[in-house]
Amino acid sequence: MNDKINDLLRRVEEFKPKAAAEVEEFRIRILGKKGELNALLDEFKSVAPEYKRELGQKLNRLKSEAIERVNTLREQFAAQAAAAGSDKAGDMTRPASSEELGSRHPISLVRNQITDIFSRLGYTIAEGPEIEDDWHVFSALNFPPEHPARDMQDTFFIEKNPDILLRTHTSSIQVRTMERQKPPIRVVCPGRVFRNEAISYRAHCIFHQVEGLYIDEGVSFADLKQSILYFAKEMFGEHATIRMRPSYFPFTEPSAEVDVSCNLCGGKGCNVCKGTGWLEIMGCGMVDPNVLEASGIDPHKYSGFAFGMGVERIAMLKYGVKDLRLYFENDVRFLHQFDNAL
Ligand code: PHE
C-alpha cells in the first residue's frame, strides 16, 4: 500500500497537462468517486492497526496535494485562456476600437464659410424653394419675356404656361425676401441651382450658389465694393485684392464681375489664373430700380446691391481642386482630404 501511495504522489507531482481537459480527466481518475484515491481509502480500511497512523497521514497528504495540484492547474489554464481572449472582443478593459468619423463635404464647408463671413457683416440667411415659378426666377428680376438674357441660364422646365421650373440662380430667394420684408434688408441666400449644361471639369447641371442682397437708404457702389473686398480677404487671406470689370445682368445696373488676385501665385501669373494673376469669383451690381419696384420697394427711397457666387468655384480656388466633378462623385479618398479643413 505504501508503494501505491508513493507512486500516486509522484504522479500527482509530475503531472504536466497540455490542455484544461486533461486536468479534468486527471481529477476524475484520481479524486473522482471511483477514482484511485477512494480505492486506496477502501484498502486502508483493512490495513493492520500498527500501520494505520503512518499510512493515514500519508493518504491525507496525498489527497490535499492532489486537490491543490488540480486547483493550481485549473487556474493556470483559465488565466491562459483569458490572455488569449484579450486579443478578441472578450477583454472589457481593452480601449474601444475607433469609429471612422465622417467629415463635412467641401461644398458644405465652403458654403458655411461664405455665410459666416457675411453674417459677421450683419447678414442673415434666407432660403427658398428649388422648384420655382417664372416670376421669382425671371420676370421679377427684370428679364422681359423673350429677352435673350433668359438664354444666359439654360433652364430646366417642369411645366409650360404657366412656367414651373428648377431655379437657375438663388436670386429667386432675394425676390421672395423683398416681397416679404421691408428695408433695411441684408440677406445671404445659399442653395442648390440647376442649369441645363453639359457636364465637364468646370460645369455641372447642379451646383450651389450663395447670393447676397443689401437694401437700405443711401446704399452705394462703394459699399458694395468694400463688402466684397472684406469677403475676399476673409476667404482668401489678408493679401487678397479685388478688381471689378463692367458686366451685364438684367437685375443690376451697373453690373460687374469681380476678380480676386490669384492666391496661388500672388498675382504674378500661373497656370491656374492663366497668367493673368486674377480669378473670377462672382457677379454683382446695384439692384435695378425695376426689380425693387416689382417687389413693392420704393426705388426713390431705397437703393441696394446684390452679388452672387458659385460655391464649387470658390471651393476650387480655395483648395486647388481642378475638376468640379470630384465634388459629386463622393469618393472618400477625395472627401477625407477635407477632414481638418477650415
Ligand atoms: N444671379 C447671377 C447668376 O446666377 C449672379 C448675380 C447675383 C449677379 C446678383 C449679380 C447680382 O449668375
Short mmCIF file of C-alpha atoms and ligand atoms in Angstrom, two decimals:
data_model
loop_
_atom_site.label_atom_id
_atom_site.label_comp_id
_atom_site.label_asym_id
_atom_site.label_seq_id
_atom_site.Cartn_x
_atom_site.Cartn_y
_atom_site.Cartn_z
CA MET A 1 0.00 0.00 0.00
CA ASN A 2 2.83 2.30 0.87
CA ASP A 3 4.24 1.83 -2.62
CA LYS A 4 0.88 2.62 -4.21
CA ILE A 5 0.63 5.86 -2.21
CA ASN A 6 4.18 6.84 -3.16
CA ASP A 7 3.53 6.06 -6.79
CA LEU A 8 0.38 8.16 -6.86
CA LEU A 9 2.09 11.03 -5.02
CA ARG A 10 4.84 11.01 -7.63
CA ARG A 11 2.31 11.01 -10.48
CA VAL A 12 0.47 13.96 -8.90
CA GLU A 13 3.69 15.91 -8.62
CA GLU A 14 4.85 15.10 -12.12
CA PHE A 15 1.52 15.66 -13.85
CA LYS A 16 2.07 18.21 -16.70
CA PRO A 17 -1.10 18.55 -18.76
CA LYS A 18 -1.17 20.37 -22.11
CA ALA A 19 -4.83 21.31 -22.03
CA ALA A 20 -7.53 22.11 -19.48
CA ALA A 21 -9.43 18.97 -20.49
CA GLU A 22 -6.54 16.79 -19.29
CA VAL A 23 -6.76 18.35 -15.81
CA GLU A 24 -10.43 17.42 -15.56
CA GLU A 25 -9.67 13.88 -16.75
CA PHE A 26 -6.92 13.62 -14.16
CA ARG A 27 -9.21 14.90 -11.39
CA ILE A 28 -11.86 12.30 -12.17
CA ARG A 29 -9.31 9.49 -12.43
CA ILE A 30 -7.61 10.34 -9.09
CA LEU A 31 -10.16 12.23 -6.99
CA GLY A 32 -13.44 11.04 -8.51
CA LYS A 33 -15.89 8.77 -6.69
CA LYS A 34 -14.50 5.69 -8.36
CA GLY A 35 -11.01 7.18 -8.52
CA GLU A 36 -7.68 5.87 -7.33
CA LEU A 37 -7.74 7.79 -4.05
CA ASN A 38 -11.04 6.31 -2.97
CA ALA A 39 -9.77 2.87 -3.93
CA LEU A 40 -6.79 3.45 -1.64
CA LEU A 41 -9.09 4.65 1.17
CA ASP A 42 -11.08 1.44 0.78
CA GLU A 43 -7.90 -0.55 1.00
CA PHE A 44 -6.90 1.47 4.07
CA LYS A 45 -9.85 0.00 6.00
CA SER A 46 -8.17 -3.40 6.04
CA VAL A 47 -4.71 -2.13 6.95
CA ALA A 48 -3.22 -3.55 10.15
CA PRO A 49 -3.71 -1.15 13.11
CA GLU A 50 0.01 -0.60 13.68
CA TYR A 51 0.38 0.88 10.16
CA LYS A 52 -2.84 2.93 10.25
CA ARG A 53 -1.37 6.08 11.74
CA GLU A 54 1.51 6.43 9.27
CA LEU A 55 -0.44 5.39 6.17
CA GLY A 56 -3.43 7.51 7.22
CA GLN A 57 -1.27 10.63 7.41
CA LYS A 58 0.29 9.83 4.04
CA LEU A 59 -3.11 9.34 2.45
CA ASN A 60 -4.29 12.71 3.82
CA ARG A 61 -1.21 14.39 2.40
CA LEU A 62 -1.80 12.69 -0.95
CA LYS A 63 -5.42 13.89 -1.02
CA SER A 64 -4.62 17.52 -0.21
CA GLU A 65 -1.71 17.59 -2.64
CA ALA A 66 -3.85 16.14 -5.43
CA ILE A 67 -6.62 18.71 -4.77
CA GLU A 68 -4.14 21.56 -4.67
CA ARG A 69 -2.44 20.44 -7.88
CA VAL A 70 -5.75 20.23 -9.72
CA ASN A 71 -6.77 23.70 -8.49
CA THR A 72 -3.48 25.35 -9.47
CA LEU A 73 -3.55 23.77 -12.90
CA ARG A 74 -7.15 24.87 -13.44
CA GLU A 75 -6.25 28.46 -12.54
CA GLN A 76 -3.25 28.41 -14.88
CA PHE A 77 -5.37 27.30 -17.82
CA ALA A 78 -8.09 29.86 -17.02
CA ALA A 79 -5.51 32.67 -16.97
CA GLN A 80 -4.05 31.48 -20.28
CA ALA A 81 -7.49 31.44 -21.88
CA ALA A 82 -8.24 34.98 -20.64
CA ALA A 83 -4.92 36.26 -22.01
CA ALA A 84 -5.67 34.73 -25.41
CA GLY A 85 -9.20 36.13 -25.32
CA SER A 86 -7.98 39.69 -24.78
CA ASP A 87 -6.89 39.81 -28.43
CA LYS A 88 -10.51 39.42 -29.39
CA ALA A 89 -13.63 41.26 -28.25
CA GLY A 90 -13.69 39.49 -24.88
CA ASP A 91 -11.46 41.81 -22.87
CA MET A 92 -13.59 44.51 -21.31
CA THR A 93 -10.55 46.56 -20.28
CA ARG A 94 -9.37 46.96 -23.86
CA PRO A 95 -9.71 50.50 -25.33
CA ALA A 96 -12.59 50.69 -27.80
CA SER A 97 -11.64 50.48 -31.46
CA SER A 98 -12.06 53.89 -33.05
CA GLU A 99 -15.07 54.54 -35.27
CA GLU A 100 -14.31 56.21 -38.56
CA LEU A 101 -15.80 59.67 -38.33
CA GLY A 102 -17.41 61.33 -41.29
CA SER A 103 -16.42 64.84 -42.27
CA ARG A 104 -18.20 67.76 -43.86
CA HIS A 105 -18.39 67.82 -47.62
CA PRO A 106 -16.12 70.56 -49.04
CA ILE A 107 -19.15 72.26 -50.58
CA SER A 108 -20.86 72.45 -47.18
CA LEU A 109 -17.61 73.68 -45.62
CA VAL A 110 -17.17 76.49 -48.12
CA ARG A 111 -20.87 77.42 -48.12
CA ASN A 112 -20.68 77.75 -44.32
CA GLN A 113 -17.51 79.81 -44.58
CA ILE A 114 -19.19 82.20 -47.02
CA THR A 115 -22.35 82.62 -44.95
CA ASP A 116 -20.25 83.01 -41.76
CA ILE A 117 -18.24 85.83 -43.31
CA PHE A 118 -21.38 87.71 -44.33
CA SER A 119 -23.08 87.04 -41.02
CA ARG A 120 -20.21 88.94 -39.41
CA LEU A 121 -21.31 91.89 -41.58
CA GLY A 122 -24.84 91.60 -40.22
CA TYR A 123 -26.40 89.45 -42.95
CA THR A 124 -28.96 86.80 -42.07
CA ILE A 125 -29.57 83.60 -44.04
CA ALA A 126 -32.64 83.21 -46.24
CA GLU A 127 -33.73 80.08 -48.07
CA GLY A 128 -36.35 79.28 -50.69
CA PRO A 129 -37.78 76.53 -52.90
CA GLU A 130 -35.77 74.77 -55.62
CA ILE A 131 -38.87 74.39 -57.79
CA GLU A 132 -39.89 77.91 -58.73
CA ASP A 133 -42.22 79.87 -60.95
CA ASP A 134 -41.21 82.16 -63.78
CA TRP A 135 -41.94 85.29 -61.75
CA HIS A 136 -39.39 84.71 -58.98
CA VAL A 137 -36.60 83.43 -61.22
CA PHE A 138 -37.01 85.75 -64.23
CA SER A 139 -39.87 88.24 -64.51
CA ALA A 140 -39.46 89.96 -61.14
CA LEU A 141 -35.75 90.19 -61.90
CA ASN A 142 -36.31 92.33 -64.97
CA PHE A 143 -35.94 89.59 -67.58
CA PRO A 144 -38.52 90.72 -70.20
CA PRO A 145 -40.43 87.88 -71.95
CA GLU A 146 -38.44 86.51 -74.88
CA HIS A 147 -35.47 88.59 -73.80
CA PRO A 148 -32.25 86.90 -74.94
CA ALA A 149 -30.87 87.28 -71.42
CA ARG A 150 -33.00 84.25 -70.50
CA ASP A 151 -30.68 82.22 -72.69
CA MET A 152 -27.82 83.04 -70.34
CA GLN A 153 -29.19 80.44 -67.98
CA ASP A 154 -30.29 77.22 -69.66
CA THR A 155 -33.40 76.40 -67.74
CA PHE A 156 -34.91 73.03 -66.84
CA PHE A 157 -38.65 73.49 -67.25
CA ILE A 158 -41.07 71.25 -65.40
CA GLU A 159 -44.28 72.73 -66.84
CA LYS A 160 -45.01 75.33 -69.50
CA ASN A 161 -47.74 78.00 -69.32
CA PRO A 162 -47.62 78.94 -66.56
CA ASP A 163 -43.95 78.09 -66.33
CA ILE A 164 -42.77 75.94 -63.43
CA LEU A 165 -39.02 75.38 -63.42
CA LEU A 166 -35.94 74.48 -61.42
CA ARG A 167 -34.34 77.69 -60.21
CA THR A 168 -31.28 78.67 -62.21
CA HIS A 169 -29.97 81.01 -59.51
CA THR A 170 -30.80 81.78 -55.89
CA SER A 171 -31.76 85.34 -56.85
CA SER A 172 -35.31 83.97 -56.58
CA ILE A 173 -34.82 83.88 -52.80
CA GLN A 174 -33.88 87.56 -52.88
CA VAL A 175 -37.15 88.36 -54.68
CA ARG A 176 -39.11 86.38 -52.11
CA THR A 177 -37.30 88.22 -49.30
CA MET A 178 -38.06 91.63 -50.81
CA GLU A 179 -41.73 90.67 -51.16
CA ARG A 180 -41.89 89.66 -47.50
CA GLN A 181 -39.67 92.17 -45.73
CA LYS A 182 -39.38 95.94 -45.61
CA PRO A 183 -35.89 97.52 -45.88
CA PRO A 184 -33.35 97.53 -44.39
CA ILE A 185 -32.74 94.07 -45.85
CA ARG A 186 -29.45 92.23 -45.51
CA VAL A 187 -29.60 88.55 -46.51
CA VAL A 188 -27.39 85.85 -47.95
CA CYS A 189 -29.15 83.11 -49.89
CA PRO A 190 -27.35 79.78 -50.13
CA GLY A 191 -28.84 76.98 -52.20
CA ARG A 192 -28.73 74.42 -54.96
CA VAL A 193 -29.35 75.62 -58.52
CA PHE A 194 -29.94 73.84 -61.82
CA ARG A 195 -28.86 74.61 -65.37
CA ASN A 196 -29.08 72.52 -68.48
CA GLU A 197 -25.36 72.48 -69.18
CA ALA A 198 -23.04 69.79 -70.47
CA ILE A 199 -21.10 68.30 -67.54
CA SER A 200 -17.35 68.98 -67.69
CA TYR A 201 -14.44 69.70 -65.37
CA ARG A 202 -15.74 73.26 -64.93
CA ALA A 203 -19.52 72.98 -65.25
CA HIS A 204 -22.28 70.80 -63.83
CA CYS A 205 -26.04 70.84 -64.26
CA ILE A 206 -26.49 71.00 -60.49
CA PHE A 207 -24.35 73.33 -58.42
CA HIS A 208 -24.50 75.64 -55.42
CA GLN A 209 -24.65 79.38 -55.07
CA VAL A 210 -24.56 81.93 -52.33
CA GLU A 211 -26.12 85.21 -53.36
CA GLY A 212 -26.48 88.32 -51.24
CA LEU A 213 -28.73 91.36 -51.10
CA TYR A 214 -28.43 94.61 -49.18
CA ILE A 215 -31.15 97.25 -49.42
CA ASP A 216 -31.40 100.41 -47.37
CA GLU A 217 -31.48 104.18 -47.82
CA GLY A 218 -28.35 105.53 -49.48
CA VAL A 219 -26.58 102.24 -50.28
CA SER A 220 -23.86 102.96 -52.85
CA PHE A 221 -21.49 101.14 -55.17
CA ALA A 222 -18.68 102.00 -52.73
CA ASP A 223 -20.50 99.96 -50.05
CA LEU A 224 -20.70 97.06 -52.48
CA LYS A 225 -17.01 97.22 -53.31
CA GLN A 226 -15.96 97.41 -49.67
CA SER A 227 -18.18 94.48 -48.66
CA ILE A 228 -16.78 92.30 -51.46
CA LEU A 229 -13.20 93.29 -50.58
CA TYR A 230 -13.87 92.29 -46.95
CA PHE A 231 -15.25 88.97 -48.15
CA ALA A 232 -12.24 88.32 -50.42
CA LYS A 233 -9.75 88.99 -47.62
CA GLU A 234 -11.63 86.79 -45.16
CA MET A 235 -11.93 83.99 -47.71
CA PHE A 236 -8.58 84.08 -49.47
CA GLY A 237 -6.34 85.80 -46.93
CA GLU A 238 -5.25 89.26 -45.84
CA HIS A 239 -3.22 89.86 -49.03
CA ALA A 240 -6.17 89.33 -51.37
CA THR A 241 -7.18 92.28 -53.54
CA ILE A 242 -10.10 92.59 -55.93
CA ARG A 243 -10.86 94.27 -59.22
CA MET A 244 -14.19 94.87 -60.89
CA ARG A 245 -14.95 94.61 -64.59
CA PRO A 246 -18.12 96.04 -66.17
CA SER A 247 -20.64 93.34 -66.97
CA TYR A 248 -24.33 92.84 -67.61
CA PHE A 249 -27.17 91.28 -65.61
CA PRO A 250 -30.84 92.18 -66.23
CA PHE A 251 -31.42 92.74 -62.50
CA THR A 252 -28.50 95.05 -61.69
CA GLU A 253 -27.37 98.36 -63.11
CA PRO A 254 -24.48 98.99 -63.18
CA SER A 255 -23.23 95.37 -63.08
CA ALA A 256 -19.74 93.97 -62.57
CA GLU A 257 -17.74 90.78 -62.50
CA VAL A 258 -15.41 90.53 -59.52
CA ASP A 259 -11.91 89.07 -59.82
CA VAL A 260 -9.73 88.24 -56.83
CA SER A 261 -5.94 88.25 -57.01
CA CYS A 262 -4.72 84.70 -57.61
CA ASN A 263 -3.86 83.24 -54.23
CA LEU A 264 -1.60 80.58 -55.74
CA CYS A 265 0.89 82.87 -57.48
CA GLY A 266 0.14 86.02 -55.52
CA GLY A 267 -0.86 87.84 -58.71
CA LYS A 268 2.31 87.08 -60.69
CA GLY A 269 0.53 84.79 -63.13
CA CYS A 270 0.37 80.97 -63.11
CA ASN A 271 -1.49 78.22 -64.95
CA VAL A 272 -4.50 78.40 -62.59
CA CYS A 273 -5.10 82.09 -63.33
CA LYS A 274 -3.88 81.50 -66.91
CA GLY A 275 -1.10 84.01 -66.48
CA THR A 276 -3.41 86.91 -65.67
CA GLY A 277 -2.91 87.00 -61.89
CA TRP A 278 -6.71 87.24 -61.43
CA LEU A 279 -9.50 84.73 -60.78
CA GLU A 280 -13.16 85.44 -61.45
CA ILE A 281 -15.24 84.82 -58.31
CA MET A 282 -18.65 86.45 -58.64
CA GLY A 283 -21.14 88.74 -60.33
CA CYS A 284 -22.60 91.79 -58.64
CA GLY A 285 -24.20 95.16 -59.13
CA MET A 286 -26.63 97.80 -57.90
CA VAL A 287 -30.18 96.42 -57.82
CA ASP A 288 -32.08 97.72 -60.85
CA PRO A 289 -34.93 100.08 -59.80
CA ASN A 290 -37.32 97.92 -61.84
CA VAL A 291 -36.52 94.97 -59.58
CA LEU A 292 -37.17 96.98 -56.42
CA GLU A 293 -40.45 98.21 -57.86
CA ALA A 294 -41.56 94.70 -58.90
CA SER A 295 -41.20 93.56 -55.29
CA GLY A 296 -43.02 96.56 -53.81
CA ILE A 297 -39.99 98.57 -52.65
CA ASP A 298 -39.88 102.31 -53.44
CA PRO A 299 -36.82 102.83 -55.70
CA HIS A 300 -36.86 106.58 -55.00
CA LYS A 301 -36.32 105.97 -51.32
CA TYR A 302 -34.18 102.86 -51.30
CA SER A 303 -31.21 101.53 -53.17
CA GLY A 304 -29.21 98.34 -52.77
CA PHE A 305 -26.66 95.98 -54.13
CA ALA A 306 -26.67 92.27 -54.92
CA PHE A 307 -23.98 89.72 -55.58
CA GLY A 308 -23.85 86.05 -56.39
CA MET A 309 -21.16 83.39 -56.49
CA GLY A 310 -20.77 79.67 -57.20
CA VAL A 311 -19.73 77.66 -54.15
CA GLU A 312 -18.00 74.98 -56.27
CA ARG A 313 -15.89 77.66 -57.94
CA ILE A 314 -14.86 79.30 -54.66
CA ALA A 315 -14.01 75.86 -53.23
CA MET A 316 -11.94 75.03 -56.34
CA LEU A 317 -9.96 78.24 -55.99
CA LYS A 318 -9.52 77.90 -52.26
CA TYR A 319 -8.45 74.24 -52.22
CA GLY A 320 -6.89 73.96 -55.68
CA VAL A 321 -9.44 71.39 -56.92
CA LYS A 322 -9.01 71.08 -60.68
CA ASP A 323 -12.14 69.11 -61.61
CA LEU A 324 -15.57 70.14 -60.38
CA ARG A 325 -16.98 66.64 -60.93
CA LEU A 326 -14.99 65.41 -57.90
CA TYR A 327 -17.50 67.18 -55.66
CA PHE A 328 -20.30 64.93 -56.88
CA GLU A 329 -18.55 61.55 -57.03
CA ASN A 330 -18.31 61.17 -53.24
CA ASP A 331 -15.04 59.26 -53.41
CA VAL A 332 -13.97 59.07 -49.75
CA ARG A 333 -10.30 59.45 -50.73
CA PHE A 334 -11.18 62.90 -52.04
CA LEU A 335 -13.54 63.78 -49.19
CA HIS A 336 -11.10 62.72 -46.44
CA GLN A 337 -8.70 65.42 -47.56
CA PHE A 338 -11.11 67.93 -46.06
CA ASP A 339 -11.29 66.24 -42.62
CA ASN A 340 -9.49 69.09 -40.94
CA ALA A 341 -10.18 71.84 -43.45
CA LEU A 342 -11.26 75.20 -42.17
N1 PHE B 1 -27.75 85.61 -60.35
C1 PHE B 1 -26.48 85.74 -61.01
C2 PHE B 1 -26.08 84.39 -61.58
O1 PHE B 1 -26.60 83.40 -61.18
C3 PHE B 1 -25.39 86.22 -60.10
C4 PHE B 1 -25.64 87.62 -59.65
C5 PHE B 1 -26.33 87.84 -58.49
C6 PHE B 1 -25.15 88.69 -60.35
C7 PHE B 1 -26.56 89.14 -58.04
C8 PHE B 1 -25.38 89.98 -59.93
C9 PHE B 1 -26.05 90.18 -58.78
O2 PHE B 1 -25.23 84.31 -62.44
#
